[in-house]
């Protein structure tokens, strides 16, 4: 079962394009299959995730990287399904993963939820409820909180001491910022997505 993420930048009109394009492109390049992402309309994007279980990880890293700047945030729809690759071009391709991510993204604003999944499986209800609860915290990351989350997500093996050095703060301050940004609980959410993906994948292959 393939996974596509589709997103819209929130606050793009208040910022110059390079403020957010330079942030999201390296993350998309890292998590997507080679050449299988696109940025369109200037502030929207989609990408075919190389390791499906990491779709939420990639989404939250994009969110953290953008929220380092106070005026930026993102809406992301995660679509699970199949992909019919056409001419090695994600923009021309079809399939339920692409359709689900696109249709869900279009509906996020009216749903008033900035991050959701759609696999067509009843398990979506549980994952989306967990995401809705998590967003009560994630939507309120401060710029400092977002910076420390972005750094630890881009370098998972970094120590708290190195984290502090990179950010020019003491280790204890870095630790407090991780706690305030609810990093431990965010990791639990990422584990939950792993299980959700496995269950949905197993349900479609049996």
Coordinates of N, CA and C in Angstrom, one line a residue:
X1 N 0.8 -1.2 0.0 CA 0.0 0.0 0.0 C 0.9 1.2 0.0
X2 N 0.7 2.1 -1.0 CA 1.5 3.3 -1.2 C 0.9 4.5 -0.4
X3 N 1.8 5.5 -0.1 CA 1.3 6.6 0.6 C 1.8 7.9 -0.1
X4 N 0.8 8.8 -0.3 CA 1.1 10.1 -0.8 C 0.7 11.2 0.2
X5 N 1.5 12.2 0.4 CA 1.1 13.3 1.2 C 0.9 14.5 0.2
X6 N -0.2 15.3 0.5 CA -0.5 16.5 -0.2 C -0.6 17.6 0.8
X7 N -0.1 18.8 0.5 CA -0.2 19.9 1.5 C -0.3 21.2 0.9
X8 N -0.8 22.1 1.7 CA -0.9 23.6 1.4 C -0.2 24.3 2.5
X9 N 0.6 25.3 2.1 CA 1.3 26.2 3.1 C 0.3 27.2 3.6
X10 N 0.2 27.3 4.9 CA -0.6 28.3 5.6 C 0.3 29.5 5.9
X11 N -0.2 30.7 5.4 CA 0.6 31.9 5.7 C 1.5 32.2 4.5
X12 N 1.3 31.5 3.4 CA 2.2 31.8 2.3 C 2.2 33.2 1.7
X13 N 1.0 33.8 1.8 CA 0.8 35.2 1.3 C 1.6 36.2 2.1
X14 N 1.8 35.8 3.4 CA 2.5 36.8 4.3 C 4.0 36.7 4.2
X15 N 4.5 35.7 3.4 CA 5.9 35.4 3.3 C 6.4 35.3 1.8
X16 N 7.7 35.6 1.6 CA 8.2 35.4 0.2 C 8.4 33.9 0.0
X17 N 8.2 33.4 -1.2 CA 8.2 32.0 -1.5 C 9.4 31.2 -1.0
X18 N 10.6 31.9 -1.1 CA 11.8 31.2 -0.6 C 11.8 30.9 0.8
X19 N 11.0 31.6 1.6 CA 10.9 31.4 3.1 C 10.4 30.0 3.3
X20 N 9.5 29.5 2.5 CA 8.9 28.1 2.7 C 9.4 27.1 1.7
X21 N 9.6 27.5 0.5 CA 10.1 26.5 -0.5 C 11.4 25.9 -0.1
X22 N 12.3 26.8 0.4 CA 13.7 26.3 0.7 C 13.6 25.4 2.0
X23 N 12.5 25.5 2.7 CA 12.3 24.6 3.9 C 11.7 23.3 3.5
X24 N 10.7 23.3 2.7 CA 10.0 22.0 2.4 C 10.6 21.1 1.4
X25 N 11.3 21.8 0.4 CA 11.9 20.9 -0.7 C 12.9 19.9 -0.2
X26 N 13.9 20.3 0.7 CA 14.8 19.3 1.1 C 14.1 18.1 1.9
X27 N 13.1 18.4 2.6 CA 12.4 17.3 3.4 C 11.6 16.4 2.4
X28 N 11.0 17.0 1.4 CA 10.3 16.2 0.4 C 11.3 15.3 -0.4
X29 N 12.4 15.9 -0.7 CA 13.5 15.2 -1.4 C 14.0 14.0 -0.6
X30 N 14.1 14.2 0.7 CA 14.6 13.2 1.6 C 13.6 12.0 1.7
X31 N 12.3 12.3 1.9 CA 11.3 11.2 2.2 C 10.6 10.6 1.0
X32 N 10.7 11.3 -0.1 CA 9.9 10.8 -1.3 C 10.8 10.0 -2.2
X33 N 10.2 9.1 -3.0 CA 10.9 8.4 -4.0 C 11.5 9.4 -5.0
X34 N 12.6 9.0 -5.6 CA 13.4 9.9 -6.4 C 12.6 10.6 -7.5
X35 N 12.6 11.9 -7.4 CA 11.8 12.7 -8.4 C 10.3 12.7 -8.3
X36 N 9.8 12.0 -7.2 CA 8.4 11.8 -7.1 C 7.7 12.8 -6.1
X37 N 8.0 14.0 -6.3 CA 7.3 15.1 -5.6 C 7.2 16.3 -6.5
X38 N 6.2 17.1 -6.2 CA 6.1 18.3 -7.0 C 5.6 19.5 -6.1
X39 N 6.0 20.7 -6.4 CA 5.5 21.9 -5.7 C 4.7 22.6 -6.8
X40 N 3.4 22.9 -6.6 CA 2.6 23.5 -7.6 C 1.8 24.7 -7.0
X41 N 1.3 25.5 -7.9 CA 0.6 26.7 -7.5 C 1.4 27.6 -6.5
X42 N 2.7 27.3 -6.5 CA 3.5 28.2 -5.6 C 3.6 27.8 -4.2
X43 N 2.4 27.3 -3.6 CA 2.4 27.0 -2.2 C 1.7 25.7 -1.9
X44 N 1.6 24.8 -2.8 CA 1.0 23.5 -2.6 C 2.0 22.4 -3.0
X45 N 1.9 21.2 -2.4 CA 2.9 20.2 -2.8 C 2.3 18.8 -2.7
X46 N 2.9 17.9 -3.3 CA 2.5 16.5 -3.1 C 3.8 15.6 -3.3
X47 N 3.8 14.5 -2.6 CA 4.9 13.6 -2.7 C 4.6 12.2 -2.4
X48 N 5.2 11.3 -3.2 CA 5.0 9.8 -3.0 C 6.1 9.4 -2.0
X49 N 5.7 9.0 -0.8 CA 6.6 8.7 0.3 C 7.3 7.3 0.0
X50 N 8.7 7.4 0.1 CA 9.5 6.2 -0.2 C 9.2 5.1 0.9
X51 N 9.2 5.4 2.1 CA 8.9 4.4 3.2 C 7.6 4.8 3.8
X52 N 6.5 4.1 3.4 CA 5.1 4.5 3.8 C 4.9 4.8 5.3
X53 N 5.6 4.0 6.2 CA 5.4 4.2 7.6 C 5.9 5.5 8.1
X54 N 6.8 6.2 7.3 CA 7.3 7.5 7.7 C 6.5 8.7 7.2
X55 N 5.3 8.4 6.6 CA 4.5 9.5 6.1 C 4.2 10.6 7.2
X56 N 3.8 10.1 8.3 CA 3.5 11.1 9.4 C 4.7 11.8 9.9
X57 N 5.8 11.0 10.0 CA 7.1 11.6 10.4 C 7.5 12.8 9.5
X58 N 7.4 12.5 8.2 CA 7.7 13.5 7.2 C 6.8 14.7 7.3
X59 N 5.5 14.5 7.5 CA 4.5 15.5 7.6 C 4.8 16.4 8.9
X60 N 5.1 15.8 10.0 CA 5.4 16.6 11.2 C 6.7 17.3 11.1
X61 N 7.7 16.7 10.4 CA 8.9 17.5 10.2 C 8.7 18.7 9.3
X62 N 7.9 18.6 8.3 CA 7.5 19.7 7.5 C 6.9 20.8 8.3
X63 N 5.9 20.4 9.2 CA 5.2 21.3 10.1 C 6.2 22.0 11.0
X64 N 7.1 21.3 11.6 CA 8.0 21.9 12.5 C 9.0 22.8 11.8
X65 N 9.4 22.4 10.6 CA 10.4 23.3 9.9 C 9.7 24.6 9.5
X66 N 8.4 24.5 9.1 CA 7.7 25.8 8.8 C 7.4 26.6 10.0
X67 N 7.0 26.0 11.1 CA 6.6 26.8 12.3 C 7.8 27.4 13.0
X68 N 9.0 27.1 12.5 CA 10.2 27.9 13.1 C 10.0 29.4 12.8
X69 N 9.2 29.6 11.7 CA 8.8 31.0 11.4 C 7.4 31.2 11.8
X70 N 7.2 32.2 12.7 CA 5.9 32.3 13.4 C 4.7 32.4 12.4
X71 N 4.9 33.0 11.2 CA 3.8 33.2 10.3 C 3.5 32.0 9.4
X72 N 4.2 30.9 9.6 CA 4.0 29.8 8.6 C 3.4 28.6 9.4
X73 N 2.6 27.8 8.7 CA 2.2 26.5 9.1 C 1.8 25.7 7.9
X74 N 1.1 24.5 8.0 CA 0.8 23.7 6.9 C -0.4 22.9 7.1
X75 N -1.1 22.6 6.0 CA -2.2 21.6 6.0 C -1.7 20.4 5.3
X76 N -1.8 19.2 5.8 CA -1.3 18.0 5.1 C -2.4 16.9 5.1
X77 N -2.6 16.3 4.0 CA -3.5 15.2 3.8 C -2.7 14.0 3.5
X78 N -2.8 12.9 4.2 CA -2.1 11.6 3.9 C -3.0 10.6 3.3
X79 N -2.7 10.3 2.0 CA -3.6 9.3 1.3 C -2.9 8.0 1.1
X80 N -3.6 6.9 1.5 CA -3.1 5.6 1.4 C -3.9 4.8 0.3
X81 N -3.2 4.1 -0.5 CA -3.8 3.3 -1.6 C -2.8 2.9 -2.6
X82 N -3.2 2.8 -3.9 CA -2.3 2.4 -4.9 C -2.0 3.6 -5.9
X83 N -0.9 3.4 -6.6 CA -0.5 4.5 -7.6 C -0.3 3.8 -8.9
X84 N -0.8 4.4 -10.0 CA -0.5 4.0 -11.4 C 0.5 5.1 -11.9
X85 N 1.7 4.7 -11.9 CA 2.8 5.7 -12.4 C 2.7 5.8 -13.9
X86 N 2.6 7.1 -14.3 CA 2.5 7.4 -15.8 C 3.7 8.3 -16.1
X87 N 4.5 7.8 -17.1 CA 5.6 8.5 -17.6 C 6.6 9.0 -16.6
X88 N 6.7 8.2 -15.5 CA 7.7 8.5 -14.4 C 7.4 10.0 -13.9
X89 N 6.1 10.3 -13.9 CA 5.8 11.7 -13.5 C 4.6 11.7 -12.5
X90 N 4.9 12.1 -11.3 CA 3.8 12.1 -10.2 C 2.6 12.9 -10.6
X91 N 2.9 14.0 -11.3 CA 1.8 15.0 -11.7 C 0.9 14.3 -12.7
X92 N 1.3 13.4 -13.5 CA 0.5 12.8 -14.5 C -0.1 11.5 -14.0
X93 N 0.4 11.0 -12.9 CA 0.0 9.6 -12.4 C -1.4 9.6 -11.8
X94 N -2.0 8.4 -11.6 CA -3.3 8.3 -11.1 C -3.3 7.2 -10.0
X95 N -4.4 7.0 -9.4 CA -4.5 5.9 -8.3 C -5.1 6.5 -7.0
X96 N -5.6 5.5 -6.2 CA -6.4 5.9 -5.0 C -5.6 6.7 -4.0
X97 N -4.3 6.4 -3.9 CA -3.5 7.2 -2.9 C -3.4 8.7 -3.3
X98 N -3.3 8.9 -4.6 CA -3.3 10.3 -5.1 C -4.6 11.0 -4.9
X99 N -5.7 10.2 -5.4 CA -7.0 10.8 -5.3 C -7.4 11.1 -3.8
X100 N -7.2 10.1 -2.9 CA -7.5 10.3 -1.5 C -6.8 11.5 -0.9
X101 N -5.5 11.6 -1.2 CA -4.8 12.7 -0.6 C -5.3 14.1 -1.1
X102 N -5.5 14.1 -2.4 CA -6.0 15.4 -3.1 C -7.4 15.8 -2.6
X103 N -8.3 14.9 -2.6 CA -9.7 15.2 -2.1 C -9.7 15.5 -0.6
X104 N -8.9 14.8 0.2 CA -8.9 15.1 1.6 C -8.3 16.5 1.8
X105 N -7.2 16.9 1.1 CA -6.6 18.2 1.3 C -7.6 19.3 1.0
X106 N -8.4 19.1 -0.1 CA -9.4 20.1 -0.4 C -10.4 20.3 0.7
X107 N -10.6 19.3 1.5 CA -11.7 19.4 2.5 C -11.2 19.7 3.9
X108 N -9.9 19.8 4.1 CA -9.3 20.1 5.4 C -9.7 21.4 6.0
X109 N -9.8 22.4 5.2 CA -10.2 23.7 5.7 C -11.6 23.7 6.4
X110 N -12.5 23.1 5.7 CA -13.9 23.0 6.2 C -14.0 22.1 7.4
X111 N -13.1 21.1 7.4 CA -13.1 20.2 8.6 C -12.4 20.8 9.8
X112 N -11.7 21.9 9.6 CA -11.0 22.6 10.6 C -10.0 21.7 11.3
X113 N -9.3 20.9 10.5 CA -8.2 20.0 11.0 C -7.1 20.0 10.0
X114 N -5.9 20.3 10.5 CA -4.8 20.6 9.5 C -4.0 19.3 9.1
X115 N -4.4 18.2 9.7 CA -3.6 16.9 9.4 C -4.6 15.7 9.5
X116 N -4.8 15.0 8.4 CA -5.7 13.9 8.5 C -5.2 12.8 7.5
X117 N -5.7 11.6 7.7 CA -5.4 10.4 6.8 C -6.7 10.0 6.1
X118 N -6.5 9.3 5.0 CA -7.6 8.7 4.2 C -7.1 7.4 3.5
X119 N -7.5 6.3 4.0 CA -7.1 5.0 3.3 C -8.4 4.3 2.8
X120 N -9.6 4.8 3.2 CA -10.8 4.1 2.9 C -11.1 3.0 3.8
X121 N -10.3 2.9 4.9 CA -10.5 1.9 5.9 C -11.2 2.5 7.2
X122 N -12.1 1.8 7.9 CA -12.7 2.3 9.1 C -11.6 2.7 10.2
X123 N -10.4 2.2 10.1 CA -9.4 2.6 11.0 C -9.0 4.1 10.9
X124 N -9.3 4.7 9.8 CA -9.0 6.1 9.6 C -9.7 6.9 10.7
X125 N -10.9 6.5 11.1 CA -11.6 7.3 12.2 C -10.8 7.4 13.5
X126 N -10.1 6.3 13.8 CA -9.3 6.2 15.1 C -8.1 7.1 14.9
X127 N -7.4 6.9 13.8 CA -6.1 7.7 13.5 C -6.4 9.2 13.5
X128 N -7.5 9.5 12.8 CA -7.9 11.0 12.7 C -8.3 11.6 14.0
X129 N -8.9 10.8 14.9 CA -9.2 11.3 16.2 C -8.0 11.5 17.0
X130 N -7.0 10.6 16.9 CA -5.7 10.8 17.6 C -5.0 12.0 17.1
X131 N -5.0 12.2 15.7 CA -4.4 13.4 15.2 C -5.1 14.7 15.6
X132 N -6.4 14.6 15.7 CA -7.1 15.8 16.1 C -6.7 16.2 17.5
X133 N -6.6 15.2 18.4 CA -6.2 15.5 19.8 C -4.7 16.0 19.8
X134 N -3.9 15.4 19.0 CA -2.4 15.8 19.0 C -2.3 17.2 18.5
X135 N -3.1 17.6 17.5 CA -3.0 19.0 17.0 C -3.3 20.1 18.0
X136 N -4.0 19.7 19.1 CA -4.2 20.7 20.2 C -2.9 21.1 20.7
X137 N -1.9 20.3 20.6 CA -0.5 20.6 21.0 C 0.3 21.1 19.8
X138 N 0.3 20.3 18.8 CA 1.2 20.6 17.6 C 1.0 21.9 17.0
X139 N -0.3 22.3 16.9 CA -0.6 23.6 16.3 C -0.1 24.8 17.1
X140 N 0.3 24.5 18.4 CA 0.7 25.6 19.3 C 2.2 25.5 19.6
X141 N 3.0 24.8 18.8 CA 4.4 24.8 18.9 C 4.9 26.3 18.8
X142 N 5.7 26.7 19.7 CA 6.3 28.0 19.6 C 7.4 27.9 18.5
X143 N 8.0 29.0 18.1 CA 9.1 29.0 17.2 C 10.3 28.2 17.8
X144 N 10.5 28.4 19.1 CA 11.6 27.7 19.8 C 11.3 26.2 19.8
X145 N 10.1 25.9 20.1 CA 9.7 24.5 20.2 C 9.8 23.8 18.8
X146 N 9.3 24.5 17.8 CA 9.4 24.0 16.4 C 10.9 23.8 16.0
X147 N 11.7 24.7 16.4 CA 13.1 24.6 16.0 C 13.8 23.3 16.6
X148 N 13.5 23.1 17.9 CA 14.1 21.9 18.5 C 13.5 20.6 18.0
X149 N 12.2 20.6 17.7 CA 11.6 19.4 17.1 C 12.1 19.2 15.7
X150 N 12.2 20.2 14.9 CA 12.8 20.1 13.6 C 14.2 19.5 13.6
X151 N 15.0 20.0 14.5 CA 16.4 19.5 14.5 C 16.5 18.1 15.0
X152 N 15.7 17.7 16.0 CA 15.8 16.3 16.5 C 15.1 15.3 15.4
X153 N 14.2 15.8 14.6 CA 13.6 14.9 13.6 C 14.5 14.8 12.4
X154 N 15.3 15.8 12.1 CA 16.2 15.7 11.0 C 17.5 15.0 11.4
X155 N 17.8 14.9 12.7 CA 18.9 14.1 13.2 C 18.5 13.3 14.4
X156 N 17.8 12.2 14.1 CA 17.2 11.4 15.2 C 18.2 10.9 16.2
X157 N 19.5 10.8 15.9 CA 20.5 10.2 16.9 C 21.2 11.3 17.6
X158 N 20.8 12.6 17.4 CA 21.5 13.7 18.1 C 21.3 13.6 19.6
X159 N 22.3 13.9 20.4 CA 22.2 14.0 21.8 C 21.6 15.3 22.3
X160 N 21.1 15.4 23.5 CA 20.5 16.7 23.9 C 21.6 17.7 24.1
X161 N 22.8 17.2 24.4 CA 23.9 18.2 24.5 C 24.2 18.8 23.1
X162 N 24.3 17.9 22.1 CA 24.5 18.4 20.7 C 23.3 19.3 20.3
X163 N 22.2 18.9 20.7 CA 21.0 19.7 20.4 C 21.1 21.1 20.9
X164 N 21.5 21.2 22.1 CA 21.8 22.6 22.7 C 22.8 23.3 22.0
X165 N 24.0 22.6 21.7 CA 25.1 23.3 21.0 C 24.6 23.9 19.6
X166 N 23.8 23.0 18.9 CA 23.3 23.5 17.6 C 22.4 24.7 17.7
X167 N 21.7 24.8 18.7 CA 20.7 25.9 18.9 C 21.3 27.0 19.7
X168 N 22.5 26.8 20.2 CA 23.1 27.9 21.0 C 22.5 28.1 22.3
X169 N 22.0 27.0 22.9 CA 21.4 27.0 24.3 C 21.9 25.9 25.1
X170 N 21.7 26.0 26.4 CA 22.1 24.9 27.3 C 21.4 23.6 27.1
X171 N 22.0 22.5 27.5 CA 21.3 21.2 27.3 C 20.0 21.2 28.1
X172 N 20.0 21.8 29.3 CA 18.8 21.8 30.1 C 17.7 22.6 29.4
X173 N 18.0 23.7 28.8 CA 17.0 24.5 28.0 C 16.5 23.7 26.9
X174 N 17.3 23.0 26.1 CA 16.9 22.1 25.0 C 15.9 21.1 25.5
X175 N 16.3 20.5 26.7 CA 15.4 19.4 27.3 C 14.0 20.0 27.6
X176 N 14.0 21.2 28.2 CA 12.8 21.8 28.6 C 11.9 22.1 27.4
X177 N 12.6 22.6 26.3 CA 11.8 22.9 25.1 C 11.2 21.7 24.5
X178 N 11.9 20.5 24.5 CA 11.4 19.3 24.0 C 10.1 18.9 24.8
X179 N 10.3 19.1 26.1 CA 9.1 18.7 27.0 C 7.9 19.6 26.7
X180 N 8.2 20.9 26.6 CA 7.1 21.8 26.3 C 6.4 21.6 25.0
X181 N 7.2 21.1 24.0 CA 6.7 20.8 22.7 C 6.1 19.4 22.6
X182 N 6.1 18.7 23.8 CA 5.5 17.3 23.9 C 6.1 16.3 22.9
X183 N 7.5 16.3 22.9 CA 8.2 15.4 22.0 C 7.9 13.9 22.3
X184 N 7.9 13.6 23.6 CA 7.7 12.2 24.0 C 6.3 11.7 23.5
X185 N 5.3 12.5 23.7 CA 4.0 12.2 23.2 C 3.9 12.1 21.7
X186 N 4.7 13.0 21.1 CA 4.7 13.0 19.6 C 5.3 11.7 19.1
X187 N 6.3 11.2 19.8 CA 6.9 10.0 19.4 C 5.9 8.8 19.5
X188 N 5.1 8.9 20.5 CA 4.0 7.9 20.7 C 3.0 7.9 19.5
X189 N 2.7 9.1 19.1 CA 1.8 9.3 18.0 C 2.4 8.7 16.7
X190 N 3.8 8.9 16.5 CA 4.4 8.3 15.4 C 4.4 6.8 15.4
X191 N 4.6 6.2 16.6 CA 4.5 4.8 16.7 C 3.0 4.3 16.4
X192 N 2.1 5.1 16.8 CA 0.7 4.7 16.5 C 0.4 4.7 15.0
X193 N 1.0 5.7 14.3 CA 0.9 5.7 12.8 C 1.5 4.5 12.2
X194 N 2.6 4.0 12.7 CA 3.3 2.8 12.2 C 2.3 1.6 12.3
X195 N 1.7 1.5 13.5 CA 0.7 0.4 13.7 C -0.5 0.6 12.8
X196 N -1.0 1.8 12.7 CA -2.2 2.1 11.8 C -1.8 1.7 10.4
X197 N -0.7 2.1 9.9 CA -0.3 1.7 8.5 C -0.2 0.2 8.3
X198 N 0.4 -0.5 9.3 CA 0.5 -1.9 9.2 C -0.9 -2.6 9.2
X199 N -1.8 -2.1 10.1 CA -3.1 -2.7 10.1 C -3.9 -2.5 8.8
X200 N -3.8 -1.3 8.3 CA -4.5 -1.0 7.1 C -3.9 -1.8 5.9
X201 N -2.6 -1.8 5.9 CA -1.9 -2.6 4.8 C -2.3 -4.1 4.9
X202 N -2.3 -4.6 6.1 CA -2.6 -6.0 6.2 C -4.1 -6.3 5.8
X203 N -4.9 -5.3 6.1 CA -6.4 -5.5 5.8 C -6.6 -5.5 4.3
X204 N -5.7 -4.8 3.6 CA -5.9 -4.8 2.1 C -5.3 -6.0 1.4
X205 N -4.3 -6.6 2.1 CA -3.6 -7.7 1.4 C -4.1 -9.1 1.8
X206 N -5.0 -9.1 2.7 CA -5.6 -10.4 3.1 C -7.0 -10.6 2.5

